[in-house]
Amino acid sequence: IEVLHSTNNFPDFTGRVCPAPCEAACVLNINNDAVGIKSIEHSIIDRAWAEGWVKPQPAKVKTGKKVAIVGSGPAGMAAAQQLARVGHDVTVFEKNDTIGGLLRFGIPDFKFDKSHIDRRVKQMEAEGVVFKTNTIVGEMPKGSKVTNWAKDTVTPEQLNKDFDAVI
């Protein structure tokens, strides 16, 4: 699990939703079976959760820097986790009422159980990440068909004033 987490914050996501095009391109496939990386990832992370090996990793030293992340999809979540682990105070802003972005709202439940997102959110909160849901940064474009349940609005100018960096 340590090796897997060294290159992937959320193998529980990728091991379930990635279509694994790398398997078809695997050079071992020429004379043998390709490496089944998707099933390997899936197996390792499921065992890691079952055995209690996945634990919060809060920073030992705080930097005093504040970082805002706009959007809570997998990229926003990974950036937030990495930044929190090196000691920054991280706040994730999400316009919808639940964390996860397209993982939560773009993939049907029968293909991806949302409890995988929820347990990662709990882990990240234990690492110091703050999640602000129902908060849009800026404004939705007129006529946009993107789902927006935001009740609160934050301007980009406000984020630039309150945070050292905005991602």
PDB file of C-alpha atoms in Angstrom:
ATOM      1  CA  ILE A   1       0.000   0.000   0.000  1.00  0.00           C
ATOM      2  CA  GLU A   2       2.897   2.392   0.654  1.00  0.00           C
ATOM      3  CA  VAL A   3       4.211   1.918  -2.881  1.00  0.00           C
ATOM      4  CA  LEU A   4       0.727   2.302  -4.356  1.00  0.00           C
ATOM      5  CA  HIS A   5       0.029   5.451  -2.350  1.00  0.00           C
ATOM      6  CA  SER A   6       3.390   6.918  -3.357  1.00  0.00           C
ATOM      7  CA  THR A   7       2.012   7.536  -6.862  1.00  0.00           C
ATOM      8  CA  ASN A   8      -1.758   7.532  -6.359  1.00  0.00           C
ATOM      9  CA  ASN A   9      -3.739   9.238  -3.599  1.00  0.00           C
ATOM     10  CA  PHE A  10      -6.900   7.313  -4.367  1.00  0.00           C
ATOM     11  CA  PRO A  11      -6.323   3.838  -5.798  1.00  0.00           C
ATOM     12  CA  ASP A  12      -9.780   2.965  -4.468  1.00  0.00           C
ATOM     13  CA  PHE A  13     -11.145   5.324  -7.152  1.00  0.00           C
ATOM     14  CA  THR A  14      -8.861   4.436 -10.047  1.00  0.00           C
ATOM     15  CA  GLY A  15      -8.952   0.710  -9.325  1.00  0.00           C
ATOM     16  CA  ARG A  16     -12.709   0.844  -9.810  1.00  0.00           C
ATOM     17  CA  VAL A  17     -13.374   3.386 -12.546  1.00  0.00           C
ATOM     18  CA  CYS A  18     -10.299   3.483 -14.789  1.00  0.00           C
ATOM     19  CA  PRO A  19     -10.899   1.649 -18.083  1.00  0.00           C
ATOM     20  CA  ALA A  20      -7.244   0.467 -17.905  1.00  0.00           C
ATOM     21  CA  PRO A  21      -6.109   1.147 -21.489  1.00  0.00           C
ATOM     22  CA  CYS A  22      -2.565   0.450 -20.286  1.00  0.00           C
ATOM     23  CA  GLU A  23      -3.391  -3.243 -19.950  1.00  0.00           C
ATOM     24  CA  ALA A  24      -4.063  -3.612 -23.671  1.00  0.00           C
ATOM     25  CA  ALA A  25      -0.817  -1.757 -24.430  1.00  0.00           C
ATOM     26  CA  CYS A  26       1.283  -3.821 -21.994  1.00  0.00           C
ATOM     27  CA  VAL A  27       4.319  -5.308 -23.787  1.00  0.00           C
ATOM     28  CA  LEU A  28       3.972  -8.514 -21.784  1.00  0.00           C
ATOM     29  CA  ASN A  29       0.792  -9.050 -23.789  1.00  0.00           C
ATOM     30  CA  ILE A  30       2.962  -9.992 -26.793  1.00  0.00           C
ATOM     31  CA  ASN A  31       3.962 -13.384 -25.387  1.00  0.00           C
ATOM     32  CA  ASN A  32       1.990 -13.673 -22.168  1.00  0.00           C
ATOM     33  CA  ASP A  33      -0.847 -12.124 -20.202  1.00  0.00           C
ATOM     34  CA  ALA A  34      -0.725  -8.370 -19.643  1.00  0.00           C
ATOM     35  CA  VAL A  35      -0.276  -7.005 -16.146  1.00  0.00           C
ATOM     36  CA  GLY A  36      -3.777  -6.555 -14.696  1.00  0.00           C
ATOM     37  CA  ILE A  37      -2.945  -3.304 -12.931  1.00  0.00           C
ATOM     38  CA  LYS A  38      -6.586  -2.356 -12.363  1.00  0.00           C
ATOM     39  CA  SER A  39      -7.389  -5.551 -10.466  1.00  0.00           C
ATOM     40  CA  ILE A  40      -4.073  -5.365  -8.593  1.00  0.00           C
ATOM     41  CA  GLU A  41      -4.820  -1.795  -7.428  1.00  0.00           C
ATOM     42  CA  HIS A  42      -8.343  -2.773  -6.458  1.00  0.00           C
ATOM     43  CA  SER A  43      -7.120  -5.773  -4.458  1.00  0.00           C
ATOM     44  CA  ILE A  44      -4.367  -3.884  -2.625  1.00  0.00           C
ATOM     45  CA  ILE A  45      -6.551  -0.956  -1.558  1.00  0.00           C
ATOM     46  CA  ASP A  46      -9.454  -3.159  -0.473  1.00  0.00           C
ATOM     47  CA  ARG A  47      -7.105  -5.181   1.722  1.00  0.00           C
ATOM     48  CA  ALA A  48      -5.478  -2.014   3.049  1.00  0.00           C
ATOM     49  CA  TRP A  49      -8.847  -0.628   4.181  1.00  0.00           C
ATOM     50  CA  ALA A  50      -9.904  -4.013   5.611  1.00  0.00           C
ATOM     51  CA  GLU A  51      -6.655  -4.343   7.568  1.00  0.00           C
ATOM     52  CA  GLY A  52      -6.714  -0.739   8.829  1.00  0.00           C
ATOM     53  CA  TRP A  53      -3.564   0.253   6.949  1.00  0.00           C
ATOM     54  CA  VAL A  54      -5.111   3.418   5.481  1.00  0.00           C
ATOM     55  CA  LYS A  55      -4.836   6.065   8.174  1.00  0.00           C
ATOM     56  CA  PRO A  56      -4.917   9.860   8.282  1.00  0.00           C
ATOM     57  CA  GLN A  57      -1.468  11.418   7.848  1.00  0.00           C
ATOM     58  CA  PRO A  58      -1.705  14.908   9.329  1.00  0.00           C
ATOM     59  CA  ALA A  59       1.274  17.198   8.895  1.00  0.00           C
ATOM     60  CA  LYS A  60       3.776  17.183  11.730  1.00  0.00           C
ATOM     61  CA  VAL A  61       4.634  20.845  11.117  1.00  0.00           C
ATOM     62  CA  LYS A  62       2.317  23.592   9.876  1.00  0.00           C
ATOM     63  CA  THR A  63       3.593  26.101   7.304  1.00  0.00           C
ATOM     64  CA  GLY A  64       1.141  28.881   8.118  1.00  0.00           C
ATOM     65  CA  LYS A  65       0.170  29.061   4.438  1.00  0.00           C
ATOM     66  CA  LYS A  66      -3.515  28.945   3.462  1.00  0.00           C
ATOM     67  CA  VAL A  67      -4.585  27.327   0.185  1.00  0.00           C
ATOM     68  CA  ALA A  68      -8.029  27.342  -1.444  1.00  0.00           C
ATOM     69  CA  ILE A  69      -8.992  24.522  -3.807  1.00  0.00           C
ATOM     70  CA  VAL A  70     -11.901  25.188  -6.150  1.00  0.00           C
ATOM     71  CA  GLY A  71     -13.797  21.975  -6.869  1.00  0.00           C
ATOM     72  CA  SER A  72     -13.852  18.651  -5.061  1.00  0.00           C
ATOM     73  CA  GLY A  73     -13.421  16.199  -7.900  1.00  0.00           C
ATOM     74  CA  PRO A  74     -10.560  13.709  -7.777  1.00  0.00           C
ATOM     75  CA  ALA A  75      -7.947  16.292  -8.841  1.00  0.00           C
ATOM     76  CA  GLY A  76      -9.106  18.818  -6.227  1.00  0.00           C
ATOM     77  CA  MET A  77      -9.190  16.124  -3.557  1.00  0.00           C
ATOM     78  CA  ALA A  78      -5.690  14.873  -4.435  1.00  0.00           C
ATOM     79  CA  ALA A  79      -4.257  18.409  -4.461  1.00  0.00           C
ATOM     80  CA  ALA A  80      -5.921  19.159  -1.127  1.00  0.00           C
ATOM     81  CA  GLN A  81      -4.587  15.998   0.480  1.00  0.00           C
ATOM     82  CA  GLN A  82      -1.025  16.534  -0.730  1.00  0.00           C
ATOM     83  CA  LEU A  83      -1.002  20.170   0.367  1.00  0.00           C
ATOM     84  CA  ALA A  84      -2.463  19.382   3.792  1.00  0.00           C
ATOM     85  CA  ARG A  85       0.105  16.646   4.340  1.00  0.00           C
ATOM     86  CA  VAL A  86       2.975  19.107   3.830  1.00  0.00           C
ATOM     87  CA  GLY A  87       1.470  21.453   6.408  1.00  0.00           C
ATOM     88  CA  HIS A  88      -0.690  23.981   4.568  1.00  0.00           C
ATOM     89  CA  ASP A  89      -4.170  24.922   5.799  1.00  0.00           C
ATOM     90  CA  VAL A  90      -6.407  23.756   2.962  1.00  0.00           C
ATOM     91  CA  THR A  91     -10.036  24.659   2.256  1.00  0.00           C
ATOM     92  CA  VAL A  92     -11.905  22.969  -0.600  1.00  0.00           C
ATOM     93  CA  PHE A  93     -14.845  24.876  -2.098  1.00  0.00           C
ATOM     94  CA  GLU A  94     -17.585  22.798  -3.774  1.00  0.00           C
ATOM     95  CA  LYS A  95     -20.693  24.243  -5.413  1.00  0.00           C
ATOM     96  CA  ASN A  96     -22.768  21.120  -4.827  1.00  0.00           C
ATOM     97  CA  ASP A  97     -23.970  19.757  -1.500  1.00  0.00           C
ATOM     98  CA  THR A  98     -21.598  16.776  -1.387  1.00  0.00           C
ATOM     99  CA  ILE A  99     -17.893  16.231  -2.067  1.00  0.00           C
ATOM    100  CA  GLY A 100     -16.697  14.204  -5.063  1.00  0.00           C
ATOM    101  CA  GLY A 101     -17.392  16.088  -8.283  1.00  0.00           C
ATOM    102  CA  LEU A 102     -17.930  13.804 -11.269  1.00  0.00           C
ATOM    103  CA  LEU A 103     -16.978  10.762  -9.197  1.00  0.00           C
ATOM    104  CA  ARG A 104     -20.117  11.380  -7.164  1.00  0.00           C
ATOM    105  CA  PHE A 105     -22.461  12.858  -9.723  1.00  0.00           C
ATOM    106  CA  GLY A 106     -21.162  11.536 -13.051  1.00  0.00           C
ATOM    107  CA  ILE A 107     -20.756   7.821 -12.347  1.00  0.00           C
ATOM    108  CA  PRO A 108     -23.838   5.717 -11.554  1.00  0.00           C
ATOM    109  CA  ASP A 109     -23.960   4.118  -8.112  1.00  0.00           C
ATOM    110  CA  PHE A 110     -23.980   0.606  -9.562  1.00  0.00           C
ATOM    111  CA  LYS A 111     -20.582   1.307 -11.146  1.00  0.00           C
ATOM    112  CA  PHE A 112     -19.004   3.127  -8.208  1.00  0.00           C
ATOM    113  CA  ASP A 113     -20.190   2.971  -4.601  1.00  0.00           C
ATOM    114  CA  LYS A 114     -19.997   6.487  -3.170  1.00  0.00           C
ATOM    115  CA  SER A 115     -18.911   5.181   0.255  1.00  0.00           C
ATOM    116  CA  HIS A 116     -15.382   5.087  -1.210  1.00  0.00           C
ATOM    117  CA  ILE A 117     -15.493   8.887  -1.540  1.00  0.00           C
ATOM    118  CA  ASP A 118     -17.025   9.351   1.914  1.00  0.00           C
ATOM    119  CA  ARG A 119     -14.302   7.421   3.730  1.00  0.00           C
ATOM    120  CA  ARG A 120     -11.604   9.425   1.923  1.00  0.00           C
ATOM    121  CA  VAL A 121     -13.343  12.679   2.892  1.00  0.00           C
ATOM    122  CA  LYS A 122     -13.288  11.556   6.545  1.00  0.00           C
ATOM    123  CA  GLN A 123      -9.596  10.706   6.233  1.00  0.00           C
ATOM    124  CA  MET A 124      -8.859  14.120   4.692  1.00  0.00           C
ATOM    125  CA  GLU A 125     -10.849  15.958   7.383  1.00  0.00           C
ATOM    126  CA  ALA A 126      -8.735  14.117   9.976  1.00  0.00           C
ATOM    127  CA  GLU A 127      -5.675  15.426   8.105  1.00  0.00           C
ATOM    128  CA  GLY A 128      -6.976  18.985   8.475  1.00  0.00           C
ATOM    129  CA  VAL A 129      -8.698  19.628   5.133  1.00  0.00           C
ATOM    130  CA  VAL A 130     -11.806  21.823   5.454  1.00  0.00           C
ATOM    131  CA  PHE A 131     -14.643  21.270   2.981  1.00  0.00           C
ATOM    132  CA  LYS A 132     -17.098  24.068   2.196  1.00  0.00           C
ATOM    133  CA  THR A 133     -20.028  22.676   0.220  1.00  0.00           C
ATOM    134  CA  ASN A 134     -22.881  24.642  -1.343  1.00  0.00           C
ATOM    135  CA  THR A 135     -20.376  27.414  -2.108  1.00  0.00           C
ATOM    136  CA  ILE A 136     -19.660  28.593  -5.630  1.00  0.00           C
ATOM    137  CA  VAL A 137     -16.571  30.561  -6.510  1.00  0.00           C
ATOM    138  CA  GLY A 138     -17.525  33.299  -8.942  1.00  0.00           C
ATOM    139  CA  GLU A 139     -20.716  33.050 -10.981  1.00  0.00           C
ATOM    140  CA  MET A 140     -22.247  30.423 -13.216  1.00  0.00           C
ATOM    141  CA  PRO A 141     -22.326  31.519 -16.857  1.00  0.00           C
ATOM    142  CA  LYS A 142     -25.757  32.618 -18.051  1.00  0.00           C
ATOM    143  CA  GLY A 143     -27.683  29.675 -19.489  1.00  0.00           C
ATOM    144  CA  SER A 144     -25.312  27.091 -18.006  1.00  0.00           C
ATOM    145  CA  LYS A 145     -26.764  23.593 -17.698  1.00  0.00           C
ATOM    146  CA  VAL A 146     -24.195  22.534 -15.078  1.00  0.00           C
ATOM    147  CA  THR A 147     -25.778  21.466 -11.784  1.00  0.00           C
ATOM    148  CA  ASN A 148     -25.370  24.131  -9.142  1.00  0.00           C
ATOM    149  CA  TRP A 149     -26.871  23.805  -5.672  1.00  0.00           C
ATOM    150  CA  ALA A 150     -24.768  26.577  -4.192  1.00  0.00           C
ATOM    151  CA  LYS A 151     -26.367  28.723  -1.526  1.00  0.00           C
ATOM    152  CA  ASP A 152     -23.230  30.775  -0.880  1.00  0.00           C
ATOM    153  CA  THR A 153     -20.970  32.681  -3.256  1.00  0.00           C
ATOM    154  CA  VAL A 154     -17.324  33.566  -2.836  1.00  0.00           C
ATOM    155  CA  THR A 155     -15.614  35.887  -5.285  1.00  0.00           C
ATOM    156  CA  PRO A 156     -12.213  35.072  -6.725  1.00  0.00           C
ATOM    157  CA  GLU A 157     -11.055  38.413  -5.321  1.00  0.00           C
ATOM    158  CA  GLN A 158     -12.099  37.338  -1.816  1.00  0.00           C
ATOM    159  CA  LEU A 159     -10.195  34.056  -2.154  1.00  0.00           C
ATOM    160  CA  ASN A 160      -7.092  35.914  -3.359  1.00  0.00           C
ATOM    161  CA  LYS A 161      -7.358  38.185  -0.326  1.00  0.00           C
ATOM    162  CA  ASP A 162      -7.946  35.399   2.248  1.00  0.00           C
ATOM    163  CA  PHE A 163      -5.633  32.703   0.891  1.00  0.00           C
ATOM    164  CA  ASP A 164      -1.958  32.538  -0.084  1.00  0.00           C
ATOM    165  CA  ALA A 165      -2.777  30.411  -3.139  1.00  0.00           C
ATOM    166  CA  VAL A 166      -5.901  29.425  -5.080  1.00  0.00           C
ATOM    167  CA  ILE A 167      -5.958  26.229  -7.116  1.00  0.00           C
TER     168      ILE A 167
END
